[in-house]
Tab-separated table of C-alpha atoms and ligand atoms in Angstrom:
chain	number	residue	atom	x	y	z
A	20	UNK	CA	132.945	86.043	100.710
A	21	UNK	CA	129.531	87.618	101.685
A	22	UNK	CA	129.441	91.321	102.070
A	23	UNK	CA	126.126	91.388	102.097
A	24	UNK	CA	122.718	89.000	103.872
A	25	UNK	CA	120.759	88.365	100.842
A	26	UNK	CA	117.079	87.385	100.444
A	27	UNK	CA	113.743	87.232	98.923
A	28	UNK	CA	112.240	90.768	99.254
A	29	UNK	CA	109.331	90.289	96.344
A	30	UNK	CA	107.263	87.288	94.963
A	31	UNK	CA	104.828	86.528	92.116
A	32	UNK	CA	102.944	84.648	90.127
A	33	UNK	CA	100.668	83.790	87.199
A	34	UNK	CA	98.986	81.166	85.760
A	35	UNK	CA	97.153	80.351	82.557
A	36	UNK	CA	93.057	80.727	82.578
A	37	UNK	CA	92.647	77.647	80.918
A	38	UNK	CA	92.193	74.959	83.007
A	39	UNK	CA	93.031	71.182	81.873
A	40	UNK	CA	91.241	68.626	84.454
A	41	UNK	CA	91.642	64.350	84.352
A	42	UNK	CA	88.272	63.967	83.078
A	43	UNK	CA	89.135	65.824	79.400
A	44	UNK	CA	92.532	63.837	79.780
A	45	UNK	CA	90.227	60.649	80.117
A	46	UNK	CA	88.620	61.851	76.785
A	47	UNK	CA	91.929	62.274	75.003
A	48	UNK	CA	94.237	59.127	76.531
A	49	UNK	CA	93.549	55.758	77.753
A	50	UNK	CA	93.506	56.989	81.856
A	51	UNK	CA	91.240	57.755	84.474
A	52	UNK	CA	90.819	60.340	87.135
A	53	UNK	CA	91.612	57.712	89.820
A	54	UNK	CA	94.583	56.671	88.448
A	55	UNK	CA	95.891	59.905	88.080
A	56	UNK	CA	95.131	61.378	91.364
A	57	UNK	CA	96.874	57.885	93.386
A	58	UNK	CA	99.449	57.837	91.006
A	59	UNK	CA	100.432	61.540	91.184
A	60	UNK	CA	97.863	63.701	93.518
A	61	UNK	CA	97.392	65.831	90.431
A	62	UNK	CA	93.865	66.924	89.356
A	63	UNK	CA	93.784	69.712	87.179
A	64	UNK	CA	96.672	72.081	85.358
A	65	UNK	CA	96.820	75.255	83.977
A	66	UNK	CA	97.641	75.621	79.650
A	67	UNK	CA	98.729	78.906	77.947
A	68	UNK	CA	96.509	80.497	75.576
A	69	UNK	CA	97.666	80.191	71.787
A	70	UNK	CA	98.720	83.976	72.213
A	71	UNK	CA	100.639	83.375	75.268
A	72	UNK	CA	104.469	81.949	75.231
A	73	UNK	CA	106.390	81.754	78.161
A	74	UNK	CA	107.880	85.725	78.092
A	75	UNK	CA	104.238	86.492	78.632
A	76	UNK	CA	103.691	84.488	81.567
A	77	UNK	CA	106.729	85.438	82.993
A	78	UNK	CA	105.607	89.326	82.621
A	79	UNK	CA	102.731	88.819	84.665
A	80	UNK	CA	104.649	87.158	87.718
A	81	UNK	CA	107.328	89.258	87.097
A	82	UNK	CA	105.191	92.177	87.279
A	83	UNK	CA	103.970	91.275	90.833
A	84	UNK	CA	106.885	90.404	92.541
A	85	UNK	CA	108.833	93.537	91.592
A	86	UNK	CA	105.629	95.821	93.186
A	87	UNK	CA	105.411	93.576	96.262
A	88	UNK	CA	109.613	94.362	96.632
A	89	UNK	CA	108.704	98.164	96.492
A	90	UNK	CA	110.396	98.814	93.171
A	91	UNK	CA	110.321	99.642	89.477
A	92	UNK	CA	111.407	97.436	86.358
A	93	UNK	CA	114.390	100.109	86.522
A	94	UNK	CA	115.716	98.785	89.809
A	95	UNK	CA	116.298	95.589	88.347
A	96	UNK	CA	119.503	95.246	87.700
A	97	UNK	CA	119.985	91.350	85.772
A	98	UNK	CA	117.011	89.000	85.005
A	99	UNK	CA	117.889	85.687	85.039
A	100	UNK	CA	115.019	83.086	83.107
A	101	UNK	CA	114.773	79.652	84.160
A	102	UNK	CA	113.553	77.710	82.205
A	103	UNK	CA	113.005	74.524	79.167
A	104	UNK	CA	110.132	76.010	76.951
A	105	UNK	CA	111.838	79.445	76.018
A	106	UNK	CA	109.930	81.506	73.393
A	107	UNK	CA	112.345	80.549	70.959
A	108	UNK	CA	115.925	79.709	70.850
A	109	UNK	CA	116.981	82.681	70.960
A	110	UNK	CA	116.940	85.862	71.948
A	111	UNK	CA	116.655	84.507	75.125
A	112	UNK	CA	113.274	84.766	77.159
A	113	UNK	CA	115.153	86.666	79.849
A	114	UNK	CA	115.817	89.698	77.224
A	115	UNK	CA	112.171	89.627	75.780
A	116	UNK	CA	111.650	89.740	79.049
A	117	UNK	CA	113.570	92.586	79.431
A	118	UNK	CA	112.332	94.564	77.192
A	119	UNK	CA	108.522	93.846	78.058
A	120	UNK	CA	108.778	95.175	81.384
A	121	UNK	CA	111.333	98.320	80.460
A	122	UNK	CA	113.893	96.582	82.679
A	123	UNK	CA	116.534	99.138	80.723
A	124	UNK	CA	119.646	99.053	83.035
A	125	UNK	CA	119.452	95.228	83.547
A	126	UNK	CA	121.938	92.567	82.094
A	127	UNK	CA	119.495	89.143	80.984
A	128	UNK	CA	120.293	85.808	80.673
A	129	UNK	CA	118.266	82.248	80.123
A	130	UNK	CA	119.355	79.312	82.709
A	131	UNK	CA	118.923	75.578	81.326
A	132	UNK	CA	118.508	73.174	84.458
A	133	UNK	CA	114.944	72.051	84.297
A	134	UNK	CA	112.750	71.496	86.981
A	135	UNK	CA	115.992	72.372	89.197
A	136	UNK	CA	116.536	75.401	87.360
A	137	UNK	CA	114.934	78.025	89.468
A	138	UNK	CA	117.327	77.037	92.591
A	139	UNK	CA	120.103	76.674	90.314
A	140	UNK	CA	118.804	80.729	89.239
A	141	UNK	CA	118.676	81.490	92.945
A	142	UNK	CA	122.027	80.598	93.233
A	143	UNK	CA	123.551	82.055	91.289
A	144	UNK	CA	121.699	85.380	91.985
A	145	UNK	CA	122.443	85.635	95.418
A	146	UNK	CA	125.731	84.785	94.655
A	147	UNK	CA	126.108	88.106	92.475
A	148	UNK	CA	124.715	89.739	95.097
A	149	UNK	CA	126.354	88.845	97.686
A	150	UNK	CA	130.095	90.187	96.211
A	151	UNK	CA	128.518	93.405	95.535
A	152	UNK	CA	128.231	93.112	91.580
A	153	UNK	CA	124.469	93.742	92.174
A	154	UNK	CA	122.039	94.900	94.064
A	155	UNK	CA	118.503	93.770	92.842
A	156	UNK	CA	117.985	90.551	90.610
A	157	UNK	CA	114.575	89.093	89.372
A	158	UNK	CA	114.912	85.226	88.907
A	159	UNK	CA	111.814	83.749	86.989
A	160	UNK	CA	110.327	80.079	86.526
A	161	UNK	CA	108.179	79.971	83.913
A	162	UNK	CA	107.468	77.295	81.238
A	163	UNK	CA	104.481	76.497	78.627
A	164	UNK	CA	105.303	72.556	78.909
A	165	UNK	CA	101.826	72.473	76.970
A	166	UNK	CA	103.406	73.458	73.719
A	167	UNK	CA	106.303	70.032	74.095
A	168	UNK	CA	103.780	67.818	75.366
A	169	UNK	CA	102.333	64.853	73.606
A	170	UNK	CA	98.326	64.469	74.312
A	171	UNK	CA	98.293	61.049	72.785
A	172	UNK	CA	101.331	59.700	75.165
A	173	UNK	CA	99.373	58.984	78.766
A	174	UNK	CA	102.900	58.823	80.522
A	175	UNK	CA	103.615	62.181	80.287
A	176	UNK	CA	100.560	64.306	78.947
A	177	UNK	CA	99.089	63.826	82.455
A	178	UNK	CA	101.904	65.663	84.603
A	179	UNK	CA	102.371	69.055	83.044
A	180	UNK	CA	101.209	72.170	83.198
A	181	UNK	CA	101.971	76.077	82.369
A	182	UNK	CA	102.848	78.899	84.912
A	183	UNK	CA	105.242	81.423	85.937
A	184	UNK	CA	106.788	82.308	89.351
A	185	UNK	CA	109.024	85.089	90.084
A	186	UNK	CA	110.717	86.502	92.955
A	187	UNK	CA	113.200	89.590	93.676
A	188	UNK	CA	116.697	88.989	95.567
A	189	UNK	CA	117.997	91.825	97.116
A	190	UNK	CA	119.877	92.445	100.218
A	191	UNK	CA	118.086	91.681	103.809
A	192	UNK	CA	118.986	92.173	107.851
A	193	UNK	CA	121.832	90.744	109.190
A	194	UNK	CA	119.824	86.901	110.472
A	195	UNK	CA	117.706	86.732	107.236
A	196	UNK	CA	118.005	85.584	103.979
A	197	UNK	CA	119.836	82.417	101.760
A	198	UNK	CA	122.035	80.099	104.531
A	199	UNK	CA	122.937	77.769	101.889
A	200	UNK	CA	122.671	76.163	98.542
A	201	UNK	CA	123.131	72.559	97.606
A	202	UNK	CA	123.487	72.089	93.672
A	203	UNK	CA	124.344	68.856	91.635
A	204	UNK	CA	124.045	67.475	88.235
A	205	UNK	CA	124.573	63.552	86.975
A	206	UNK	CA	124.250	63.527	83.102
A	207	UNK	CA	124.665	60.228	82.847
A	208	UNK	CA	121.042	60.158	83.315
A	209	UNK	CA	120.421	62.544	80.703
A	210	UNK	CA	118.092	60.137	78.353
A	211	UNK	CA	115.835	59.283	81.313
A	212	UNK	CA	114.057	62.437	80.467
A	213	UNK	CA	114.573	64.560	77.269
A	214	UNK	CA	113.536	66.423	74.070
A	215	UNK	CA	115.844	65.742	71.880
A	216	UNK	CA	114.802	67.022	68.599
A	217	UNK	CA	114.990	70.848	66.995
A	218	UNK	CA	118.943	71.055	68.748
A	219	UNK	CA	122.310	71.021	66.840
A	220	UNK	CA	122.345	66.705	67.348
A	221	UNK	CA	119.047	66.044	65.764
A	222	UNK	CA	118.291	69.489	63.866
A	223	UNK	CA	114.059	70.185	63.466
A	224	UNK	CA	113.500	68.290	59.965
A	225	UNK	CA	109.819	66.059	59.150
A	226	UNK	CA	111.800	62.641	60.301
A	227	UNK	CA	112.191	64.336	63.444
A	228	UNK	CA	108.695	65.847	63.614
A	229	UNK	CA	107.331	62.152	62.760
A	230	UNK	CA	109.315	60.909	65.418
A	231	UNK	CA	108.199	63.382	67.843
A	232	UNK	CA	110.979	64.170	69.045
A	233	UNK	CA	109.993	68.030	70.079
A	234	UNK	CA	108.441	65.862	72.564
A	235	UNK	CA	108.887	65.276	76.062
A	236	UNK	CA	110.463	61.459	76.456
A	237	UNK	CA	110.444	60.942	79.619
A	238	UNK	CA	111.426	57.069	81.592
A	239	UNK	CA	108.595	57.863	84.546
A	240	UNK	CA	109.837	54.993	86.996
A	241	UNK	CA	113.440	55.534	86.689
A	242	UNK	CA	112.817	59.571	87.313
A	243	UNK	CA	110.871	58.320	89.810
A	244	UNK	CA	113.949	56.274	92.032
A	245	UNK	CA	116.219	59.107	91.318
A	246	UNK	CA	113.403	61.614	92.868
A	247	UNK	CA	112.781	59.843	95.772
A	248	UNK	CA	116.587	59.400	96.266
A	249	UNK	CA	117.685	62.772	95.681
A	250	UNK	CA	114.846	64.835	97.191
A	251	UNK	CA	115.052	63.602	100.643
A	252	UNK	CA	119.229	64.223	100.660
A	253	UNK	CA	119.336	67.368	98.918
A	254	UNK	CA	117.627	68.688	101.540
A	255	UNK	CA	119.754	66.894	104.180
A	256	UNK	CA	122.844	68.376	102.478
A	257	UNK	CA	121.253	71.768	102.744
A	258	UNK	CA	120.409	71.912	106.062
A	259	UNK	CA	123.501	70.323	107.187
A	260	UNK	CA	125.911	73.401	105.697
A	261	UNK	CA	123.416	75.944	107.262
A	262	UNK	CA	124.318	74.386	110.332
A	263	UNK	CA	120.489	73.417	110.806
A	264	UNK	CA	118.093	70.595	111.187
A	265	UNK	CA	114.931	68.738	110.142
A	266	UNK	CA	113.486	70.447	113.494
A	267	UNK	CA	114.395	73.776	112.289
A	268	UNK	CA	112.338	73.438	109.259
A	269	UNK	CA	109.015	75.714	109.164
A	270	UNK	CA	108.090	75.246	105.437
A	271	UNK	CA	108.865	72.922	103.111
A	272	UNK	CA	108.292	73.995	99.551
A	273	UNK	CA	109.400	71.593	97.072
A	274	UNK	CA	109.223	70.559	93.205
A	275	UNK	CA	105.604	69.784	92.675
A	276	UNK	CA	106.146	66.123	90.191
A	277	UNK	CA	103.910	63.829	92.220
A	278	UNK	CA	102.517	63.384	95.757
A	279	UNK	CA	104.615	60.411	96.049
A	280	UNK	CA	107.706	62.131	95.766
A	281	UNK	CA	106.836	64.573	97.639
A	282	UNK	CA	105.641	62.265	100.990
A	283	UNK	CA	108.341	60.703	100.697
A	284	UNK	CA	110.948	63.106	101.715
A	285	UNK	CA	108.497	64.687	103.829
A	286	UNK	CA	108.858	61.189	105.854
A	287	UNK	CA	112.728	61.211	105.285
A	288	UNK	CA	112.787	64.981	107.142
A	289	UNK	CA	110.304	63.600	109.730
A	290	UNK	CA	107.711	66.736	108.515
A	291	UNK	CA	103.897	66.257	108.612
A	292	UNK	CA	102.255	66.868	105.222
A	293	UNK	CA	101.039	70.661	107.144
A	294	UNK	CA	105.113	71.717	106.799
A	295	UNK	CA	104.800	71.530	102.708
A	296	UNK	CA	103.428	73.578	100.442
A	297	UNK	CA	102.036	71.627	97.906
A	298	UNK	CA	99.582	72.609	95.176
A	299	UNK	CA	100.383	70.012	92.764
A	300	UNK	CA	96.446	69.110	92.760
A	301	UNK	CA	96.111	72.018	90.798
A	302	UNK	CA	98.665	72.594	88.503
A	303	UNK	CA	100.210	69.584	88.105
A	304	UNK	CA	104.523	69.974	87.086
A	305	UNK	CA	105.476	73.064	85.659
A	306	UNK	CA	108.808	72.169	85.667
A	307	UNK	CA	111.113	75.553	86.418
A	308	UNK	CA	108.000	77.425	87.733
A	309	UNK	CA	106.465	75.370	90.111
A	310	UNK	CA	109.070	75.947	93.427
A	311	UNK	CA	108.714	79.975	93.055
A	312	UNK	CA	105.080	79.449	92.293
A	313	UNK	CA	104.427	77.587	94.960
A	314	UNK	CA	106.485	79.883	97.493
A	315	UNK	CA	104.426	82.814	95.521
A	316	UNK	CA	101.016	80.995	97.020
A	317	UNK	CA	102.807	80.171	100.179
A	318	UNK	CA	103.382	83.789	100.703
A	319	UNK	CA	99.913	85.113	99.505
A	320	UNK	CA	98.263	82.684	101.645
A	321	UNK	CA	100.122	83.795	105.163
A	322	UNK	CA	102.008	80.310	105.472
A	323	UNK	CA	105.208	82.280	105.641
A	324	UNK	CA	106.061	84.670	108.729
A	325	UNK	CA	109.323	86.717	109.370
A	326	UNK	CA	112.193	84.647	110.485
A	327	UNK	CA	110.875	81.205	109.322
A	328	UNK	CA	113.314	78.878	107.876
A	329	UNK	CA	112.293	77.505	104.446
A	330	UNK	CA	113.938	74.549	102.580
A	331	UNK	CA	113.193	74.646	98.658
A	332	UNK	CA	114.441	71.248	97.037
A	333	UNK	CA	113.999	70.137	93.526
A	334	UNK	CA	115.198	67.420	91.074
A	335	UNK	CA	114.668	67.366	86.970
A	336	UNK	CA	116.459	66.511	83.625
A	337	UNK	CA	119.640	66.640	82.915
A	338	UNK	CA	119.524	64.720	85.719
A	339	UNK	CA	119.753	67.962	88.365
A	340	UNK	CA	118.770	68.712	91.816
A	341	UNK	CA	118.799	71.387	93.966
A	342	UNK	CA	118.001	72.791	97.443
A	343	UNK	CA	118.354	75.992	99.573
A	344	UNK	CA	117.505	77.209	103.239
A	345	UNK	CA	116.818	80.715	103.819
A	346	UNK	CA	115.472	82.608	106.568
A	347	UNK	CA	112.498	84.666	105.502
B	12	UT7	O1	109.999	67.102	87.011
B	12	UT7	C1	110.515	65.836	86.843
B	12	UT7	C2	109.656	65.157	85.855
B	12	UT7	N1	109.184	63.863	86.032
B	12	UT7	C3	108.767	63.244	87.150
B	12	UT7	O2	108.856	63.696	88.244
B	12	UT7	C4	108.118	61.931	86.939
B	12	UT7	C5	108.456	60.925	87.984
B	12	UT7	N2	107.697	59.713	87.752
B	12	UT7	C6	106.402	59.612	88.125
B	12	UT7	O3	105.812	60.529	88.684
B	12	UT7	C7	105.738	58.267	87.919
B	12	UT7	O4	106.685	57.340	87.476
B	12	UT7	C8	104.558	58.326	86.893
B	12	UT7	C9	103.391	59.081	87.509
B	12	UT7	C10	104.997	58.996	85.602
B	12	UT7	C11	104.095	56.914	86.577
B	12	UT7	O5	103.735	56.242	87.777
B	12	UT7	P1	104.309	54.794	88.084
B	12	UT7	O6	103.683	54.368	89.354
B	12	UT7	O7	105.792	54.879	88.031
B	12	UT7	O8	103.718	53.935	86.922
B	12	UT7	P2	104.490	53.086	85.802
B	12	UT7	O9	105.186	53.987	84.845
B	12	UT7	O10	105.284	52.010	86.489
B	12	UT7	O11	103.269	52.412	85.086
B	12	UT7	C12	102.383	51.523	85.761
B	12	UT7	C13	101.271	51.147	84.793
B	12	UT7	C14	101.768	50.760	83.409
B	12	UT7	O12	100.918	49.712	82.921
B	12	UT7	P3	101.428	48.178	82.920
B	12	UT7	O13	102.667	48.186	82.072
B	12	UT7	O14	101.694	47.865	84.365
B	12	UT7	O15	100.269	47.465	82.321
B	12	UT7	C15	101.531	52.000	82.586
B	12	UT7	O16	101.352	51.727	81.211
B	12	UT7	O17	100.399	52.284	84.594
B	12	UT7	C16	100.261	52.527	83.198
B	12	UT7	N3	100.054	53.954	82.979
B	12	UT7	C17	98.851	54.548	83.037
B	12	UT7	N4	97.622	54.052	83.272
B	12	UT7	C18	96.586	54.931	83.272
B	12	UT7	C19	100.997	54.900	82.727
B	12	UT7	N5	100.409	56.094	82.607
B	12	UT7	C20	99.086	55.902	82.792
B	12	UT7	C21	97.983	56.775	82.795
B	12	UT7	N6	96.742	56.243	83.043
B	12	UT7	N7	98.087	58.084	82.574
C-alpha cells in the first residue's frame, strides 16, 4: 500500500581526480587502446587517492544531493550504502557515513547486490517511504573497485573505476515519482564473478593473498550472455508493471559495463543511442555507483525535464539485476 508518490528530489556525485586512461593500461598489461575502446567503449576511469576509501567518496556525492533536495544532513532520516568495496567490514560504510556528514537522527545500513545494488537500495527506500516509516532517505553508490583490482590481469583491470553517486528519496506530486521496480537474483551464477577471499569461507591468510583472491575473478564472456539477456528484459518487466512502453521511454540510464551491453538493449527497447545516458568512456564500471552517477550527470547536464519517464536497469554479481521507471 502507497500512502505516499515517492521520488528523486536531490542528486550527486563525485569522482576521483586521478584519472587512469588505456594508454598507462597499455604500459602495465598486454592491451591496447583499440581493443579496449571496441571491446568495451571505455577510455579512461577515475582511481581514489591512497587517502580516499569509499565513505569519502560517498561524502562528497552525498553532500550534493542533500543541498540540491533543499535539506540538511539532519533531515535524513536512514542512509542506505550500496555497495562491494566498503571501508572495511564493518562498521558499515553507511554509519561512517553517518557520522561524516552529522546525519544524527538517521538509522544506516550497507546493501550487498553489486552493480545492481543501487536499484536494489532504491527499492527498498521508496518502499519505506511509501508506508510512512520515513520521510527522507539518502541511497548512495559508491565503490573504490581500484583497491580489489588486479593491474597485472588484462580481463578485468581494464573495466573499473572509482566514484560515488547519491540521490535523496522523498515524497513527490501525485503523477511523479517510482512506477515500479523489477528485482531478481540467480546465485547459481555466483562464481561467474567474485572475490572470494578475506570472508568467513576462505578467511584473509598469505595462501589466500598469493592466490589473489581479494581479487576480482570475474568469467567476462559468460557475464557478458547473462548481460545482454537480462538487461534488455529487466527493463521490459519494468515497464510492463508501470503499465508503460518502450515509446514511453525519455531516458535510458543504465549500468555502465560495456558499450556492447549497453546497444544492445538499447536495440531490444527500439531506443536510439540519444535516449541513454552513457558515460562509460570516461569512467569505465564503477559497479554500485555508476547508475546514480550517471543519472547525477544526466541531471546536471539538462537531459532530464519534469515529467519524463526514466528506466534505470542494471545487472552484476551475485548474479543480480534490477530496473525501475519513475517519472521525474
Ligand atoms: O558489472 C558487471 C561486471 N562485468 C561485466 O559487465 C563484464 C561483461 N563482459 C565483458 O564486458 C566482456 O566479456 C569483456 C570486455 C570483459 C571481454 O570481451 P570479450 O569480447 O568477451 O572478449 P573475450 O573474453 O572473449 O576475449 C577475447 C580475446 C581473448 O584472447 P584469445 O583467447 O581469443 O586469444 C582474450 O585473452 O581477447 C583477449 N583479451 C584481451 N586482449 C587485449 C582479454 N582482455 C584483453 C585486453 N586486451 N584487455
Amino acid at each position: 500500500m502507497s500512502l505516499y508518490p515517492v521520488g528523486i528530489i536531490g542528486t550527486g556525485k563525485y569522482v576521483p581526480e586521478r584519472i587512469l586512461t588505456n594508454q598507462e593500461l597499455e604500459q602495465m598489461v598486454e592491451t591496447n587502446d583499440e581493443w579496449i575502446v571496441t571491446r568495451t567503449g571505455i577510455r579512461e576511469r577515475r582511481l581514489a587517492s591512497a587517502e580516499e576509501a569509499t565513505s569519502d567518496l560517498a561524502l562528497h556525492a552525498s553532500k550534493k544531493a542533500i543541498a540540491a533536495a533543499g535539506l540538511t544532513a539532519e533531515d535524513i532520516d536512514l542512509i542506505i550504502v550500496a555497495t562491494i568495496t566498503p571501508d572495511m567490514f564493518f562498521p558499515s560504510t553507511a554509519c561512517l557515513l553517518q557520522d561524516k556528514l552529522g546525519a544524527k537522527k538517521a538509522a544506516a545500513f550497507d546493501l550487498s547486490a553489486a552493480c545492481s545494488g543501487f536499484i536494489y537500495g532504491l527499492a527498498t527506500a521508496s518502499n519505506m517511504i511509501a508506508t510512512g516509516m520515513y520521510k527522507h532517505v539518502l541511497v548512495v553508490g559508491a565503490e573504490t573497485l581500484s583497491r580489489i583490482t588486479d593491474y597485472t590481469d588484462r580481463n578485468t583491470c581494464i573495466l573499473f573505476g572509482d566514484g560515488a553517486g547519491a540521490v535523496v528519496l522523498g515524497q513527490v506530486e501525485e503523477g511523479r515519482g517510482f512506477r515500479s521496480f523489477e528485482l531478481g537474483a540467480d546465485g547459481s551464477g555466483g562464481d561467474l564473478l567474485k572475490v572470494c577471499g578475506g570472508g568467513s569461507r576462505v578467511p584473509a591468510s598469505e595462501a589466500s593473498l598469493s592466490a589473489k583472491q581479494h581479487f576480482i575473478h570475474m568469467a567476462g564472456n559468460d557475464v557478458f550472455k547473462f548481460a545482454v539477456r537480462i538487461m534488455g528484459s529487466a527493463a521490459e518487466d519494468a515497464l510492463q508493471k508501470a503499465g508503460m512502453t518502450k515509446e514511453d521511454i525519455n531516458l535510458l540510464v543504465p549500468h555502465q559495463a560495456n558499450i556492447r551491453i549497453i546497444n544492445s538493449a538499447l536495440t531490444r527497447l527500439d531506443l536510439s543511442e540519444e535516449k541513454a545516458m552513457i558515460n562509460l568512456h570516461k569512467y569505465g564500471n564503477m559497479s554500485a555507483a555508476s547508475i546514480p552517477v550517471a543519472l547525477a550527470e544526466a541531471v546536471e547536464e539538462g537531459r532530464v525535464q519534469q515529467g519524463d519517464c526514466l528506466v534505470l536497469v542494471g545487472f552484476g554479481g551475485g548474479l543480480t539485476w534490477g530496473a525501475s521507471v519513475l517519472v521525474w
